[in-house]
Amino acid sequence: MGFPAPPAILAAPDLPALELEKDPAEALFRIYTWMYYARTVDNRMLDFFRQGLMKGTLTGGQGNEGLIVPLALLADKAVDVVSFTHRDLGGHLIWGGHLCHHLNQYFANADSPTRAREGNIHHGDPANRSIPMISHLGIMCGTVLGATDSQRRLGRPAVGFAFFGDGSSSTGDVHEAMNLASLLSLPVVFVIENNGYAYSTPVSEQFAPGTELWRRAAGYGMEGLAVDATDVEACARTLATTIGKVRATSRPMLVEARTLRLRGHAAYDTCNYLRPGESESFFARDPLPRLRARLAAGPEAKRVEAIEAELDAFIESCIQVSLPTPRPAPAGLEAGLFAPPGAPLPWRAEPAEENLTMAQALNRGLRKILTERPESLVLGQDIGTYGGAFKVTEGLLDEFGRSRVFNTPLAESACTGYAIGLAVNGHRPIEEFQFADFATEATTQITLNAATMHFRSGARCPLVLRFPCGSAGLGSFHSQELESLFLSMPGLKGLYPSTPQDAFNALLAAYEDDNPVILFEHKGLYRRGKHPVAWDPGYRDIWRPRRVRAGGHATFVSYGEMVLLAAEVCDYLATEYEVAFDLFDLRALSPLRLDDIEASLARTHRLVVLHEGRITHGFGAELVARLVERHFAHLAAAPLRIGALDLPVPFAPELEAAYRPTKDKVIARIAAWLG
Ligand SMILES: Cc1ncc(C[n+]2csc(CCOP(=O)(O)OP(=O)(O)O)c2C)c(N)n1
Ligand SMILES: [Mg+2]
């Protein structure tokens, strides 16, 4: 069934700032039209929730239209960036897409824009820079920063809009993002939708009495102001001025909009926490009937009635299309996790062979990428003049300049969100974490924002996250092996090279991938001797395991620094025990390509897995489970799994050696296993 034709007035979802001055009556009529439209759709969806036809957390925007409608009308939909929140249905309707398309999202049917993989207001329109929100409030601020910066880098005069509520204003990401925007001078309007409540919690239980949120702007070196979103005309004028100023100055601003939440937190909210009469007081301040009364008292009276009737009929006819649309089918669900591989990038056949450490090989790789790929950026703490904690980025700032190689503040979450925004808009950032475990600060951004991006929205998120990992005498907080933690979340790829050439290849392969890829770089390998490194046209083979030693007695799987140890162990066992192992360097931890290893296991009937990380919930558990599931009937012995103790990483070298696998311990375990 085709989609019904919308009322003509919806065809121009814009409000030129000048119109507010030249023809305020027409401007207000346009604003009213969209407010009425958004309110009616929100109300109809509440009906469907109550009938059990819409599910999930249905959060309404009733009461917030006085903010979101003028703002979205004033924004430049051709260049600007938004990530609407759960109160911003009006913004979604204005940004684009037929109403049936939005209803399909809420009905989670076969034609849903997220293919019913995400619910309700989480859809966005990434192709048009409306970045789909995730539930974790505050998180999207960083992403808006990145996509806005990406637009500016592409020469487009964009403004970004980062929304959050009074409740979300307490999240760390909001503060990290405001600091980052001010530091980088990004043209972003931070919009606080202050409706007085976070779910059931009033502002009096969220921040100290007397706090005026907009005043926080001063602490970040930006301008701030408050606006009453129940006074639609004044709100529209203030927003027009603010947007114009941010666009012209490229400085961020903070706007605290005093707004309303008329229908509680979500469709299921009992609102039993409201004070007597409080709900009535909200409705008394509702801007929609007040604006209607104003227009109905003037020459627009007839037009108001006519557009309401036209919108009502349109909305009902769209419901008639979306409601009977078939339920979604699970076909293609798993294939949708990762963005499919693109064509290999046209790399130049250089550099020529040189003997390099792994740190130098990564440096050459970064230099090659920055030289050949204009969409690339390198960011991270101390990676500029200092060259990074491990000197991997040494010299890059001098060669490529601060716009492409830059230090970030200690704000891993917002900086990763910023990198995600850049990636979604067509840039390809490479982010260095100073030590892998500082990535836990950005866990939400990595595992829930970046990793799920393609599955839930179809958008590509080409991002390289460099994790200097592994123990190297630095104690608990700089020595983690985090592959199990991160790669247990779907949507992340992971490469873990063990040689300088593999590190060079892995960087190029990760770079050209259209998904977030974690590059695990063992600190103990950065300077473990120099080895030949050159341009390798077969660099994409890094996604498969490499055979390191050949043998028939057992299949031995390892990765990272442990591959070097495993090779020494194999050589020792070959000499002393006269047993030869088929040793594989796994290299790609996600996605897993185990066919070569399985072919080996089918011959050897014995399996050893060695990794540096902890045993319990360790990566070896997954490897052993997968391989044994398929080869159980052919195994001649129980698999042997070797890893670290289930402890935080201890500091003193003697204790660290007791914690992690060492050559002697691995030989002893294998010797005992051989019997
Ligand atoms: C980081 C985070 N913690 C908890 C929640 C659960 N939650 C969803 S909405 C909400 C209240 C948000 O309040 P506010 O930011 O004021 O936005 P409002 O719903 O009032 O528009 C909470 C606690 C969440 N989404 N994100
Ligand atoms: Mg709130």
XYZ file of C-alpha atoms and ligand atoms in Angstrom:
702
model
C 0.000 0.000 0.000
C 1.334 3.475 -0.848
C 1.820 6.094 1.818
C -0.936 8.777 2.044
C -0.046 12.239 0.722
C 0.768 14.594 3.624
C -0.882 18.009 3.990
C 0.921 20.542 1.786
C 2.194 22.601 4.719
C 4.314 19.690 5.946
C 6.315 19.789 2.724
C 8.378 22.754 3.971
C 9.570 21.841 7.479
C 11.580 25.021 7.910
C 11.341 28.307 9.709
C 13.716 30.925 8.348
C 14.761 33.025 11.332
C 13.737 36.181 9.460
C 10.168 34.996 9.123
C 9.739 35.346 12.873
C 10.352 39.057 12.432
C 8.713 39.680 9.080
C 5.621 37.569 9.403
C 5.226 36.330 12.972
C 1.606 35.241 12.420
C 2.633 32.903 9.613
C 5.626 31.665 11.616
C 3.453 30.893 14.629
C 0.890 29.138 12.449
C 3.651 26.911 11.051
C 4.937 26.177 14.550
C 1.418 25.424 15.774
C 0.811 23.045 12.883
C 3.852 20.946 13.758
C 3.122 21.095 17.485
C -0.413 19.873 16.926
C 0.841 17.173 14.572
C 3.459 15.924 17.044
C 1.033 16.019 19.970
C -1.646 14.105 18.088
C 0.778 11.423 16.949
C 2.156 11.090 20.487
C -1.372 10.758 21.871
C -2.379 8.170 19.287
C 0.697 6.129 20.133
C -0.296 6.211 23.778
C -3.642 4.720 22.688
C -1.824 1.942 20.862
C 0.372 1.227 23.860
C -2.712 0.879 26.036
C -4.203 -1.492 23.485
C -1.023 -3.600 23.540
C -0.209 -2.752 19.928
C 2.937 -0.799 20.753
C 5.418 -2.150 23.262
C 8.518 -1.166 25.157
C 9.256 2.127 26.858
C 6.898 4.533 25.150
C 8.059 7.957 26.300
C 5.893 10.812 25.103
C 6.924 14.279 24.047
C 3.646 15.865 25.173
C 4.592 19.217 26.697
C 8.000 19.484 25.038
C 6.749 20.614 21.624
C 7.267 24.310 22.484
C 10.985 23.604 22.480
C 11.564 20.878 19.954
C 9.294 22.111 17.175
C 10.753 25.613 16.768
C 14.244 24.236 17.237
C 13.884 21.560 14.549
C 12.166 24.013 12.190
C 14.996 26.515 12.662
C 17.774 23.938 12.171
C 19.313 23.539 8.741
C 18.312 19.967 7.898
C 20.740 19.922 4.960
C 23.866 20.258 7.129
C 23.068 20.229 10.843
C 23.497 17.313 13.231
C 21.089 16.117 15.914
C 20.532 13.217 18.197
C 17.002 13.588 19.473
C 16.001 12.263 22.879
C 12.941 10.398 24.040
C 10.888 13.629 24.302
C 11.529 14.748 20.749
C 9.053 13.058 18.439
C 8.292 16.481 16.938
C 11.946 16.796 15.998
C 11.926 13.435 14.238
C 8.806 14.343 12.273
C 10.344 17.626 11.153
C 13.748 16.178 10.305
C 12.223 13.928 7.684
C 10.624 10.671 6.736
C 6.972 9.962 6.085
C 4.737 9.499 9.118
C 4.162 5.865 8.105
C 7.899 5.353 8.385
C 7.882 6.637 11.990
C 4.774 4.640 12.864
C 6.373 1.514 11.419
C 9.248 2.076 13.810
C 6.906 2.278 16.783
C 4.862 -0.728 15.637
C 8.207 -2.543 15.142
C 6.870 -4.088 11.961
C 8.504 -5.452 8.804
C 8.922 -1.957 7.308
C 10.416 -0.387 10.423
C 13.434 1.819 9.598
C 15.483 -0.117 12.157
C 14.105 -3.367 10.766
C 12.388 -3.696 14.146
C 15.785 -4.220 15.770
C 15.282 -1.108 17.837
C 12.133 0.249 19.394
C 10.134 3.427 19.586
C 12.081 6.669 19.403
C 15.519 5.106 18.865
C 15.499 5.319 15.080
C 17.040 8.577 13.899
C 18.029 9.072 10.295
C 21.803 8.618 10.127
C 22.007 9.328 6.395
C 20.659 12.800 7.208
C 22.727 13.325 10.359
C 19.972 12.527 12.837
C 22.018 10.090 14.866
C 19.970 7.331 16.465
C 19.960 7.612 20.241
C 20.778 4.813 22.617
C 19.063 4.521 25.986
C 22.102 5.591 27.965
C 21.432 9.265 28.469
C 24.245 11.762 27.982
C 26.149 9.360 25.747
C 24.935 10.886 22.488
C 26.462 14.302 23.286
C 29.949 13.176 22.268
C 28.618 11.633 19.078
C 26.907 14.877 18.097
C 30.210 16.680 18.656
C 32.050 14.310 16.338
C 29.512 14.384 13.531
C 29.320 18.191 13.735
C 33.090 18.451 13.595
C 33.095 16.049 10.659
C 30.641 18.311 8.842
C 32.796 21.364 9.497
C 35.908 19.522 8.326
C 34.027 18.795 5.103
C 33.411 22.526 4.720
C 29.741 22.482 5.698
C 28.545 25.231 8.069
C 26.852 22.814 10.462
C 25.503 23.295 13.941
C 25.039 20.295 16.216
C 22.246 19.868 18.749
C 23.006 17.766 21.814
C 19.940 17.159 23.974
C 19.694 15.956 27.542
C 17.241 16.264 30.413
C 17.562 17.659 33.905
C 18.254 14.099 35.042
C 20.821 13.387 32.338
C 22.585 16.646 33.158
C 24.249 14.753 36.016
C 25.915 12.186 33.753
C 29.650 12.380 33.269
C 29.312 12.361 29.510
C 27.420 15.638 29.470
C 30.232 17.311 31.370
C 32.972 15.634 29.361
C 31.238 16.676 26.139
C 30.734 20.312 27.178
C 34.401 20.577 28.065
C 35.435 18.912 24.812
C 33.171 21.105 22.678
C 34.526 24.238 24.277
C 38.117 23.018 23.994
C 37.751 22.138 20.306
C 35.511 25.150 19.676
C 32.738 23.095 18.143
C 29.491 24.745 17.030
C 27.155 22.706 19.220
C 24.066 23.860 21.082
C 23.718 21.859 24.289
C 20.012 21.789 25.058
C 18.812 20.851 28.527
C 15.182 19.768 28.484
C 14.442 20.623 32.099
C 10.980 19.263 32.863
C 11.589 19.029 36.594
C 11.727 15.253 36.797
C 13.928 12.318 35.949
C 11.452 9.433 35.825
C 9.999 9.852 39.355
C 12.844 11.868 40.859
C 12.293 15.638 41.165
C 15.136 18.053 40.537
C 15.295 18.700 44.288
C 16.757 15.201 44.598
C 19.077 15.578 41.597
C 21.107 18.683 42.330
C 21.556 21.156 45.158
C 18.808 23.713 45.801
C 19.299 26.916 43.849
C 21.257 25.235 41.054
C 20.521 26.816 37.731
C 21.776 24.396 35.150
C 22.450 26.954 32.428
C 24.953 28.711 34.697
C 27.199 25.666 34.415
C 28.112 26.947 30.950
C 30.488 29.471 32.485
C 32.519 26.655 34.004
C 33.187 25.350 30.520
C 33.983 28.696 28.983
C 30.826 28.958 26.963
C 27.763 31.133 26.968
C 24.593 29.867 28.623
C 21.002 30.986 28.902
C 17.601 29.816 30.053
C 14.459 29.883 27.996
C 10.814 29.255 28.867
C 9.632 26.664 26.354
C 6.023 27.194 27.347
C 6.248 30.664 25.783
C 6.612 29.401 22.235
C 7.205 32.681 20.482
C 9.876 33.872 22.895
C 11.466 30.449 22.818
C 11.577 30.438 19.008
C 13.193 33.885 18.926
C 15.824 32.943 21.492
C 16.599 29.737 19.657
C 16.885 31.562 16.336
C 19.402 33.984 17.825
C 21.312 31.209 19.569
C 21.552 28.991 16.500
C 22.640 31.945 14.362
C 25.321 32.859 16.868
C 26.673 29.326 17.218
C 26.736 28.907 13.445
C 28.607 32.181 12.987
C 31.081 31.886 15.868
C 31.622 28.119 15.937
C 31.484 28.347 19.730
C 29.227 26.022 21.737
C 26.376 27.337 23.873
C 24.246 25.863 26.639
C 20.488 26.437 26.603
C 18.382 25.363 29.553
C 14.829 25.030 28.309
C 12.233 25.018 31.059
C 9.776 22.595 29.589
C 6.994 20.178 30.514
C 6.408 16.480 30.718
C 2.629 16.242 30.667
C 2.126 12.496 30.648
C 4.692 11.258 33.111
C 7.863 9.431 32.294
C 6.452 6.753 29.992
C 3.175 5.164 29.037
C 3.261 2.848 32.050
C 4.074 5.589 34.593
C 1.567 5.740 37.474
C 2.754 9.278 38.389
C 1.979 8.517 42.052
C 5.000 10.581 43.064
C 3.506 13.881 41.860
C 2.241 16.300 44.500
C -1.537 16.932 44.626
C -2.482 19.349 41.865
C 0.925 19.184 40.222
C -0.258 17.436 37.084
C -3.055 19.992 36.695
C -0.493 22.775 37.018
C 1.484 21.251 34.140
C -1.570 21.154 31.911
C -2.386 24.754 32.849
C 1.000 25.769 31.412
C 0.698 23.611 28.292
C 1.752 25.870 25.397
C -0.298 24.064 22.761
C -3.837 25.166 23.767
C -2.507 28.611 24.625
C -0.980 29.061 21.177
C -4.155 27.696 19.618
C -6.317 30.157 21.537
C -4.081 32.987 20.397
C -4.267 31.964 16.742
C -7.991 31.175 16.925
C -8.665 34.669 18.217
C -7.087 36.202 15.118
C -7.411 35.969 11.365
C -5.949 32.431 11.385
C -8.985 30.924 13.187
C -10.396 29.123 10.149
C -6.980 27.951 9.029
C -6.333 26.424 12.434
C -9.497 24.347 12.317
C -8.847 23.316 8.741
C -5.244 22.206 9.333
C -6.232 20.268 12.457
C -8.884 18.385 10.485
C -6.469 17.749 7.662
C -3.757 16.490 10.033
C -6.203 14.266 11.926
C -7.324 12.651 8.679
C -3.745 12.226 7.489
C -2.609 10.642 10.756
C -5.527 8.193 10.760
C -4.897 7.219 7.139
C -1.213 6.599 7.941
C -2.231 4.413 10.858
C -4.399 2.431 8.471
C -1.262 1.739 6.405
C 1.167 0.993 9.239
C -1.048 -0.983 11.580
C -1.657 -3.926 9.232
C 1.959 -4.033 7.983
C 3.290 -7.569 8.597
C 5.386 -8.447 11.625
C 9.187 -8.575 11.046
C 10.836 -11.815 9.999
C 14.111 -12.961 11.602
C 15.783 -13.565 8.200
C 19.055 -11.665 7.898
C 19.255 -10.906 11.603
C 22.740 -12.320 12.116
C 24.052 -11.053 8.792
C 23.114 -7.529 9.865
C 25.525 -7.369 12.775
C 28.549 -6.133 10.867
C 28.673 -3.736 7.945
C 29.710 -5.829 4.938
C 33.306 -5.521 3.697
C 33.928 -2.786 1.181
C 36.433 -2.882 -1.656
C 40.068 -2.823 -0.449
C 41.386 0.729 -0.281
C 43.773 1.712 -3.090
C 46.913 1.644 -0.947
C 50.236 2.577 -2.497
C 52.727 -0.281 -2.612
C 54.999 1.207 0.061
C 56.966 1.351 2.313
C 59.830 -0.839 1.158
C 61.214 -3.369 3.626
C 62.820 -2.062 6.806
C 63.719 -3.696 10.103
C 61.344 -2.264 12.691
C 60.036 -2.810 16.190
C 56.293 -3.283 16.529
C 55.952 0.288 17.838
C 57.796 1.561 14.747
C 55.731 -0.653 12.460
C 52.540 0.856 13.890
C 54.032 4.295 13.477
C 54.761 3.535 9.803
C 51.218 2.251 9.416
C 49.731 5.394 10.928
C 51.947 7.552 8.735
C 50.875 5.623 5.654
C 47.206 6.020 6.553
C 47.520 9.742 7.329
C 49.444 10.278 4.080
C 47.146 8.361 1.790
C 43.715 8.729 3.403
C 42.409 12.282 3.871
C 39.472 11.092 5.981
C 41.818 9.721 8.665
C 42.432 11.308 12.072
C 44.524 10.184 15.007
C 43.514 11.139 18.533
C 44.297 10.145 22.082
C 45.956 11.286 25.265
C 49.496 12.615 24.881
C 49.763 11.414 21.302
C 50.775 14.851 19.978
C 54.129 16.409 20.822
C 54.929 13.633 23.293
C 54.282 10.893 20.728
C 52.082 8.763 23.007
C 52.901 6.864 26.167
C 54.658 4.219 24.028
C 55.900 6.610 21.329
C 53.809 4.932 18.658
C 52.604 8.297 17.320
C 56.021 9.980 17.479
C 56.519 12.608 14.775
C 52.975 12.421 13.416
C 51.883 15.781 14.803
C 54.817 17.538 13.153
C 54.168 15.828 9.866
C 50.374 16.092 9.651
C 49.423 18.992 11.901
C 47.121 19.434 14.846
C 43.879 19.189 12.905
C 44.597 15.536 12.117
C 46.758 14.410 15.036
C 45.621 15.741 18.378
C 45.738 15.257 22.105
C 42.476 14.610 23.891
C 41.588 15.496 27.463
C 41.079 12.763 30.075
C 37.545 12.087 28.943
C 37.597 8.661 27.298
C 33.847 8.391 27.040
C 33.054 11.685 25.326
C 36.197 11.409 23.175
C 35.117 7.969 21.991
C 31.608 9.306 21.395
C 33.223 12.103 19.399
C 35.179 9.541 17.358
C 31.957 7.620 16.729
C 30.309 10.801 15.437
C 33.226 11.428 13.093
C 33.005 7.836 11.869
C 29.271 7.864 11.260
C 29.668 10.999 9.143
C 32.401 9.577 6.881
C 35.679 10.208 8.685
C 37.824 7.319 9.914
C 39.295 8.088 13.303
C 42.009 6.066 15.004
C 41.824 6.478 18.755
C 44.658 5.519 21.067
C 43.801 4.579 24.637
C 46.783 5.328 26.820
C 46.451 1.908 28.415
C 43.827 -0.586 27.346
C 42.103 -0.575 30.700
C 41.241 3.107 30.444
C 38.834 1.968 27.749
C 36.559 0.799 30.552
C 35.792 4.514 30.946
C 34.294 4.341 27.464
C 32.579 0.973 27.806
C 29.135 2.283 26.938
C 30.420 4.171 23.934
C 32.348 1.182 22.627
C 30.037 -1.715 23.408
C 26.599 -0.117 23.171
C 26.964 2.884 20.895
C 29.646 1.993 18.331
C 29.275 -1.786 18.390
C 25.519 -1.811 17.880
C 25.397 1.035 15.365
C 25.177 -1.025 12.209
C 22.807 -3.634 13.559
C 20.295 -1.119 14.873
C 20.545 1.613 12.259
C 22.379 0.309 9.194
C 24.945 3.112 9.605
C 28.632 2.346 9.258
C 30.985 3.123 12.101
C 34.573 2.715 10.857
C 36.632 3.217 13.953
C 39.988 1.856 15.097
C 40.446 1.631 18.865
C 44.073 1.010 19.778
C 44.435 -0.864 23.077
C 47.995 -1.076 24.531
C 47.341 -4.136 26.663
C 48.972 -7.015 28.503
C 51.134 -7.171 31.581
C 54.546 -5.574 31.522
C 55.412 -4.932 35.154
C 52.869 -2.181 35.678
C 50.397 -3.743 38.086
C 46.641 -4.024 38.094
C 45.620 -0.857 36.387
C 47.807 -0.882 33.316
C 48.021 -4.558 32.502
C 44.611 -5.892 31.665
C 43.769 -8.308 28.917
C 40.318 -7.067 27.972
C 39.439 -9.124 24.913
C 36.877 -11.262 26.750
C 35.215 -8.269 28.340
C 34.818 -6.296 25.130
C 34.447 -9.017 22.532
C 31.629 -10.725 24.409
C 29.540 -7.798 23.211
C 28.296 -8.209 19.636
C 29.379 -5.838 16.886
C 33.056 -5.385 17.703
C 35.885 -6.792 15.650
C 39.228 -7.536 17.270
C 42.758 -8.063 15.948
C 45.704 -9.040 18.134
C 49.008 -9.107 16.187
C 52.154 -10.755 17.516
C 54.782 -9.525 15.002
C 55.699 -6.086 13.632
C 54.559 -7.062 10.111
C 51.248 -8.350 11.450
C 50.802 -5.153 13.458
C 51.340 -3.078 10.303
C 48.912 -5.262 8.348
C 46.373 -5.299 11.171
C 46.333 -1.519 11.326
C 45.552 -1.221 7.605
C 42.933 -3.980 7.761
C 41.296 -2.448 10.821
C 41.402 0.981 9.231
C 39.597 0.032 6.065
C 36.936 -2.002 7.880
C 33.536 -0.326 8.135
C 33.050 -1.501 11.720
C 34.622 -0.610 15.045
C 37.792 -2.674 15.375
C 39.822 -3.048 18.553
C 43.514 -3.386 17.864
C 45.101 -5.153 20.830
C 48.746 -4.141 21.059
C 50.739 -5.977 23.695
C 53.024 -3.537 25.427
C 55.638 -6.242 25.875
C 55.843 -6.584 22.087
C 56.308 -2.902 21.230
C 60.086 -3.185 21.505
C 60.775 -6.914 21.269
C 63.496 -6.661 18.607
C 63.417 -5.413 15.034
C 61.917 -7.485 12.250
C 61.329 -6.906 8.544
C 58.225 -4.859 7.768
C 57.024 -3.846 4.294
C 53.869 -3.117 2.345
C 52.122 -6.469 2.029
C 49.369 -6.814 -0.585
C 48.062 -9.774 1.427
C 47.445 -7.618 4.509
C 43.835 -8.781 4.696
C 45.034 -12.293 5.590
C 45.357 -10.898 9.101
C 41.698 -11.853 9.554
C 42.763 -15.533 9.503
C 45.054 -17.494 11.832
C 48.677 -18.053 10.835
C 50.489 -21.368 11.289
C 53.651 -20.683 13.312
C 54.946 -24.251 13.803
C 53.860 -27.427 12.044
C 53.363 -30.720 13.809
C 51.027 -33.627 14.255
C 50.907 -34.257 17.991
C 48.498 -31.514 19.077
C 46.903 -28.325 17.817
C 48.172 -25.386 19.837
C 46.286 -22.059 19.650
C 47.531 -18.768 21.078
C 47.621 -15.041 20.319
C 49.455 -11.872 21.251
C 52.663 -12.032 23.211
C 51.894 -15.617 24.205
C 52.532 -16.719 20.614
C 56.230 -16.027 21.119
C 56.216 -17.980 24.330
C 54.238 -20.809 22.691
C 56.781 -21.013 19.864
C 59.623 -21.360 22.396
C 57.643 -24.032 24.214
C 57.039 -25.904 20.951
C 60.744 -25.796 20.125
C 61.619 -27.074 23.583
C 59.063 -29.898 23.411
C 60.253 -30.875 19.955
C 63.827 -31.214 21.258
C 63.249 -32.654 24.706
C 60.066 -34.689 24.225
C 60.203 -35.292 20.475
C 56.624 -34.128 20.009
C 55.769 -31.565 17.334
C 52.813 -29.213 17.811
C 50.746 -27.469 15.133
C 50.942 -23.935 16.515
C 48.523 -21.235 15.340
C 48.598 -17.529 15.999
C 44.886 -16.690 16.077
C 45.414 -13.005 15.114
C 41.698 -12.227 14.586
C 39.712 -12.646 17.794
C 36.491 -11.381 16.254
C 35.099 -12.554 13.986
C 36.615 -15.975 14.601
C 37.778 -17.931 11.563
C 38.574 -21.367 12.912
C 38.500 -23.535 9.781
C 42.307 -23.927 9.499
C 42.518 -24.731 13.194
C 39.660 -27.222 12.890
C 41.383 -28.946 9.979
C 44.474 -29.268 12.161
C 42.465 -30.605 15.097
C 40.868 -33.193 12.845
C 44.414 -34.508 12.250
C 45.973 -34.096 15.708
C 42.992 -34.930 17.966
C 44.524 -32.886 20.773
C 44.050 -29.213 21.681
C 46.044 -26.724 23.754
C 44.907 -23.113 24.175
C 47.204 -20.546 25.754
C 46.465 -16.903 26.511
C 47.714 -14.280 28.899
C 44.323 -13.266 30.264
C 42.467 -14.875 33.135
C 40.972 -18.342 32.804
C 37.477 -17.782 34.164
C 35.309 -16.265 31.424
C 38.578 -16.018 29.500
C 38.821 -16.103 25.734
C 40.090 -19.687 25.842
C 36.733 -20.819 27.198
C 35.088 -19.743 23.954
C 37.799 -21.308 21.794
C 37.747 -24.620 23.612
C 33.962 -24.762 23.683
C 33.647 -24.119 19.972
C 36.335 -26.562 18.960
C 35.258 -29.323 21.316
C 31.616 -28.983 20.306
C 32.572 -29.871 16.770
C 35.415 -32.336 17.358
C 34.476 -34.069 20.593
C 34.153 -37.471 18.971
C 37.693 -37.291 17.559
C 39.531 -36.007 20.622
C 42.157 -38.272 22.134
C 42.577 -36.178 25.292
C 40.787 -33.483 27.277
C 41.721 -30.047 25.934
C 44.314 -28.110 27.902
C 43.542 -24.478 28.699
C 46.340 -22.288 30.065
C 45.923 -18.686 31.187
C 46.436 -16.352 34.126
C 45.172 -16.797 37.664
C 41.738 -15.381 38.422
C 43.166 -12.330 40.148
C 43.808 -8.668 39.515
C 47.269 -8.308 37.946
C 49.796 -8.066 40.807
C 52.592 -5.518 40.622
C 55.940 -6.984 41.797
C 57.707 -8.955 39.026
C 57.779 -12.112 41.171
C 54.032 -11.877 41.750
C 53.269 -11.007 38.150
C 55.248 -14.096 37.069
C 53.177 -16.186 39.457
C 49.995 -14.689 38.000
C 50.563 -15.076 34.268
C 51.740 -17.990 32.120
C 55.522 -18.274 31.845
C 57.587 -20.596 29.697
C 58.421 -22.930 32.586
C 54.824 -23.107 33.782
C 53.489 -23.787 30.305
C 56.061 -26.545 29.732
C 55.183 -28.094 33.094
C 51.438 -27.996 32.311
C 51.919 -29.527 28.876
C 54.364 -32.156 30.144
C 51.840 -33.223 32.794
C 49.110 -33.275 30.175
C 51.225 -35.394 27.833
C 51.445 -37.830 30.734
C 22.585 6.744 32.059
C 21.170 6.322 32.265
N 20.749 5.940 33.496
C 19.457 5.575 33.688
C 18.564 5.590 32.667
C 17.098 5.157 32.891
N 16.235 6.325 32.623
C 15.601 6.476 31.451
S 14.869 7.980 31.304
C 15.338 8.402 32.860
C 15.014 9.760 33.394
C 15.712 10.796 32.587
O 15.415 12.047 33.086
P 15.768 13.351 32.286
O 17.161 13.314 31.825
O 15.368 14.492 33.114
O 14.861 13.225 30.979
P 13.272 13.203 30.900
O 12.882 11.770 30.864
O 12.739 13.921 32.083
O 12.956 13.890 29.623
C 16.058 7.397 33.467
C 16.582 7.428 34.848
C 19.046 5.963 31.392
N 18.261 5.946 30.323
N 20.329 6.333 31.224
Mg 13.554 15.485 33.133
